[in-house]
mmCIF file of C-alpha atoms in Angstrom:
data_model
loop_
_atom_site.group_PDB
_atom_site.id
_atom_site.type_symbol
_atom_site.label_atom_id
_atom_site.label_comp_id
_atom_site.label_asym_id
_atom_site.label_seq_id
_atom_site.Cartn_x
_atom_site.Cartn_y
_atom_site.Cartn_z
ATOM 1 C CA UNK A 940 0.000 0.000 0.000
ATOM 2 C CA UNK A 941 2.896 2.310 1.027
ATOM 3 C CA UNK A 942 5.096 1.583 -1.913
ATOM 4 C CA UNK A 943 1.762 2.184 -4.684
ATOM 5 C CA UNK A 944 0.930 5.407 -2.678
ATOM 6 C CA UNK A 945 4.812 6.545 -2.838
ATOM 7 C CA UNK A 946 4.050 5.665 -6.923
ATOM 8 C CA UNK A 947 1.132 7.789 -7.137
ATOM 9 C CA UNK A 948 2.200 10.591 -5.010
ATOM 10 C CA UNK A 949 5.339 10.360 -8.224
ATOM 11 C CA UNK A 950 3.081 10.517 -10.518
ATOM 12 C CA UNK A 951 2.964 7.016 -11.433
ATOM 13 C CA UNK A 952 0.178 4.648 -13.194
ATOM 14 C CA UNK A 953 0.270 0.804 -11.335
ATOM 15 C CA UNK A 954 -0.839 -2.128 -13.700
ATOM 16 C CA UNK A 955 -1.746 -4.555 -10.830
ATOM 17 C CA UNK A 956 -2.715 -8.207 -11.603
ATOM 18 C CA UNK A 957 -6.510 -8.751 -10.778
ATOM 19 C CA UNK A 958 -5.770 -12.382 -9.641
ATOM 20 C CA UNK A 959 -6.274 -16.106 -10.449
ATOM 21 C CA UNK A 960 -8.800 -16.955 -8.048
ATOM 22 C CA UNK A 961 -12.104 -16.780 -10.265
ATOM 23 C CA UNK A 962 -13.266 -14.205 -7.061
ATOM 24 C CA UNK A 963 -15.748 -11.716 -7.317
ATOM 25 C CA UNK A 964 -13.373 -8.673 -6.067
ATOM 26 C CA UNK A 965 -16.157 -6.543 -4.735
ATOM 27 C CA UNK A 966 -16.914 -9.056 -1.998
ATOM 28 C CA UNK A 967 -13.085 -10.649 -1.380
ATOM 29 C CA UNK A 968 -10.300 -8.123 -2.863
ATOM 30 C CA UNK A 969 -6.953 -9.326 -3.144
ATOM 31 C CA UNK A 970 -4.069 -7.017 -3.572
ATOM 32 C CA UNK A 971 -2.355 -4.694 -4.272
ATOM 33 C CA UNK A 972 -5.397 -4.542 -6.849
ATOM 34 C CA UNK A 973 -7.795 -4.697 -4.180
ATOM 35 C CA UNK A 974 -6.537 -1.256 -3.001
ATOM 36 C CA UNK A 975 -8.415 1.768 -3.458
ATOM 37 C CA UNK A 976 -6.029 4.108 -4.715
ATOM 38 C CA UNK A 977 -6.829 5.908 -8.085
ATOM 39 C CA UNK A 978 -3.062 5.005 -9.743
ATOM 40 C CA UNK A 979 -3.765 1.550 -9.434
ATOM 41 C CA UNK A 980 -5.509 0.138 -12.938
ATOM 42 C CA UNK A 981 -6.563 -3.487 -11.989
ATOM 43 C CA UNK A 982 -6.038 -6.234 -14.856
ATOM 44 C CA UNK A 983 -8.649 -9.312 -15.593
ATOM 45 C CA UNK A 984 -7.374 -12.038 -18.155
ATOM 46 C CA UNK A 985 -8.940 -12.683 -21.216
ATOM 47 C CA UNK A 986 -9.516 -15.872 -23.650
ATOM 48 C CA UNK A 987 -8.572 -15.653 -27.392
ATOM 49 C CA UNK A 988 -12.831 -14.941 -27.919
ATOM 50 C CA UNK A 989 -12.686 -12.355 -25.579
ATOM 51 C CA UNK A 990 -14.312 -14.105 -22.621
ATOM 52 C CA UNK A 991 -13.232 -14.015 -19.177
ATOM 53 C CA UNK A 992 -10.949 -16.758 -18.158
ATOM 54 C CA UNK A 993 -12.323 -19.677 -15.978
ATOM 55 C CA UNK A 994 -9.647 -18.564 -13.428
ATOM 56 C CA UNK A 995 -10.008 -14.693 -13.325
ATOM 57 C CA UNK A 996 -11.038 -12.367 -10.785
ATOM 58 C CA UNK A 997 -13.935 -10.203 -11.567
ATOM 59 C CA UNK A 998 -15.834 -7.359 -9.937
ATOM 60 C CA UNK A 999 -16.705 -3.889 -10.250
ATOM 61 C CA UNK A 1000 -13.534 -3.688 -8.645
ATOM 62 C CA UNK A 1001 -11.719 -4.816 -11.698
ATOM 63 C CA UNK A 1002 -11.044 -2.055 -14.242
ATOM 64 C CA UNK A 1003 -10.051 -3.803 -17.656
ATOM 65 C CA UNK A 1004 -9.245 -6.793 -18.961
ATOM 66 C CA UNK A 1005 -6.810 -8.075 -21.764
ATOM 67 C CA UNK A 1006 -5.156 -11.184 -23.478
ATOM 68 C CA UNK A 1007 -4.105 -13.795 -20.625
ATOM 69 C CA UNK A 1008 -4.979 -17.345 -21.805
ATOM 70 C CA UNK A 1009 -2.065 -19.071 -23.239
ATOM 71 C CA UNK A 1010 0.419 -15.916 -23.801
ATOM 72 C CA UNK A 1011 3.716 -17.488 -25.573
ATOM 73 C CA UNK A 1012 6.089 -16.140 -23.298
ATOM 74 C CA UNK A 1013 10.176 -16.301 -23.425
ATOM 75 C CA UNK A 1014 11.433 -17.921 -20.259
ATOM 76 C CA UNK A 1015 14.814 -19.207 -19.267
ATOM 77 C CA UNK A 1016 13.897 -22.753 -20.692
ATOM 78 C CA UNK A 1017 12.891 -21.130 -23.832
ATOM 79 C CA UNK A 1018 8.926 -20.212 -25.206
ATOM 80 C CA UNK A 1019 6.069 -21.289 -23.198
ATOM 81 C CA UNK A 1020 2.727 -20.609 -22.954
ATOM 82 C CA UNK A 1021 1.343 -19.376 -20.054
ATOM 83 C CA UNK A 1022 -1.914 -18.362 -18.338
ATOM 84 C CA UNK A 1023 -3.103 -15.301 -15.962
ATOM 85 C CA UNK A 1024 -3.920 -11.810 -15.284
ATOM 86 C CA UNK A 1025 -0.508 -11.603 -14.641
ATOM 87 C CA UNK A 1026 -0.075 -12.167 -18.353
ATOM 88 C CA UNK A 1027 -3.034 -9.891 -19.033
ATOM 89 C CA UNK A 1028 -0.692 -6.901 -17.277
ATOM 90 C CA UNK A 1029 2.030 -6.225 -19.708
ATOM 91 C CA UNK A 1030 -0.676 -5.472 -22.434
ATOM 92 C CA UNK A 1031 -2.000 -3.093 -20.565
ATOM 93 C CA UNK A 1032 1.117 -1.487 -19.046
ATOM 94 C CA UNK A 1033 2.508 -1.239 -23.120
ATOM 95 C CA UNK A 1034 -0.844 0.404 -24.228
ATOM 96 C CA UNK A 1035 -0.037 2.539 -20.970
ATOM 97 C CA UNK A 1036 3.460 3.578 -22.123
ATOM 98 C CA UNK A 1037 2.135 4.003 -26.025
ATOM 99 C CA UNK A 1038 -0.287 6.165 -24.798
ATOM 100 C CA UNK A 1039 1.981 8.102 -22.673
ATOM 101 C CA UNK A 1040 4.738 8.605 -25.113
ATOM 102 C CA UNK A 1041 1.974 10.311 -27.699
ATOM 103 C CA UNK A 1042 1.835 13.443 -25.202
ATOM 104 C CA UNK A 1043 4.386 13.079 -22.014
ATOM 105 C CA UNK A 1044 2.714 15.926 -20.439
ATOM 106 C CA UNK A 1045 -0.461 13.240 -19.338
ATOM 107 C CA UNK A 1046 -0.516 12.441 -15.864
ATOM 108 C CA UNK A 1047 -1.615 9.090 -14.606
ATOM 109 C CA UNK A 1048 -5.256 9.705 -13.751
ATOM 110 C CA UNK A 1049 -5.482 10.756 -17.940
ATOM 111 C CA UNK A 1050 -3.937 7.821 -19.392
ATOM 112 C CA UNK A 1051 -6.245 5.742 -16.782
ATOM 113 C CA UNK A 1052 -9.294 7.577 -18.474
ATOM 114 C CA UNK A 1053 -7.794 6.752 -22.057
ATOM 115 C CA UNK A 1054 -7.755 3.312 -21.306
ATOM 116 C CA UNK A 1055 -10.759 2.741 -19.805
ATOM 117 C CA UNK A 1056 -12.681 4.734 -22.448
ATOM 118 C CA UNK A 1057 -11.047 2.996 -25.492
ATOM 119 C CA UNK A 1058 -12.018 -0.785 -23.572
ATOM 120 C CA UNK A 1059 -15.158 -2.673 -24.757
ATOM 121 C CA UNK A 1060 -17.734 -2.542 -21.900
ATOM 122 C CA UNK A 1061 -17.557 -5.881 -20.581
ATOM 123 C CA UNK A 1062 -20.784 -6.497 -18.257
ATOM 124 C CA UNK A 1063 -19.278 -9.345 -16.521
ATOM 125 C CA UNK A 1064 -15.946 -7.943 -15.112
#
């Protein structure tokens, strides 16, 4: 909590992982996306048809989701595919920085609102 407040209070936008839990985050918030504090964007996962994986967290709570169902992914034992919002994350945090490097004089709270308003309303997340 300290560390994402120290984050904001810089200025800084936090991509946190929603979590794997298939929980509705409303009634049992994990964290750090379970904290209210406006930096913090929190990430659901995904399937390839655009459905919410089996194993994602959900909720009002939750503010986006992305691609996090079988992400090829380069690990020290080569490509694998791997599942979770914490695979879901780096999409968002590299539409973040895209976003961000158009106009570098957006604060945090505007590139959260350019997100959001470029997602697909989703009404089960």
């Amino acid at each position: 909590f300290d560390s994402i407040t120290r984050a904001k209070n810089a200025g800084i936008l936090f991509v946190a992982a929603a979590g794997n839990s298939s929980a509705n985050m409303d009634r049992n918030p994990q964290y750090p996306a379970g904290y209210d504090i406006d930096n913090i964007i929190s990430v659901a996962a995904v399937d390839a048809a655009g459905q919410l994986a089996n194993f994602s967290n959900y909720g009002r709570s939750v503010d986006i989701a992305a691609p996090g169902v079988n992400i090829l992914s380069t690990t020290p034992g080569g490509l694998k595919s791997w599942s979770g919002t914490s695979m879901a994350c780096p999409h968002v945090s590299g539409v973040a920085a895209l976003l961000y490097s158009q106009d570098m004089s957006q604060n945090y709270t505007q590139i959260k609102e350019r997100l959001l308003a470029g997602a697909r309303p989703y009404a089960s997340i």
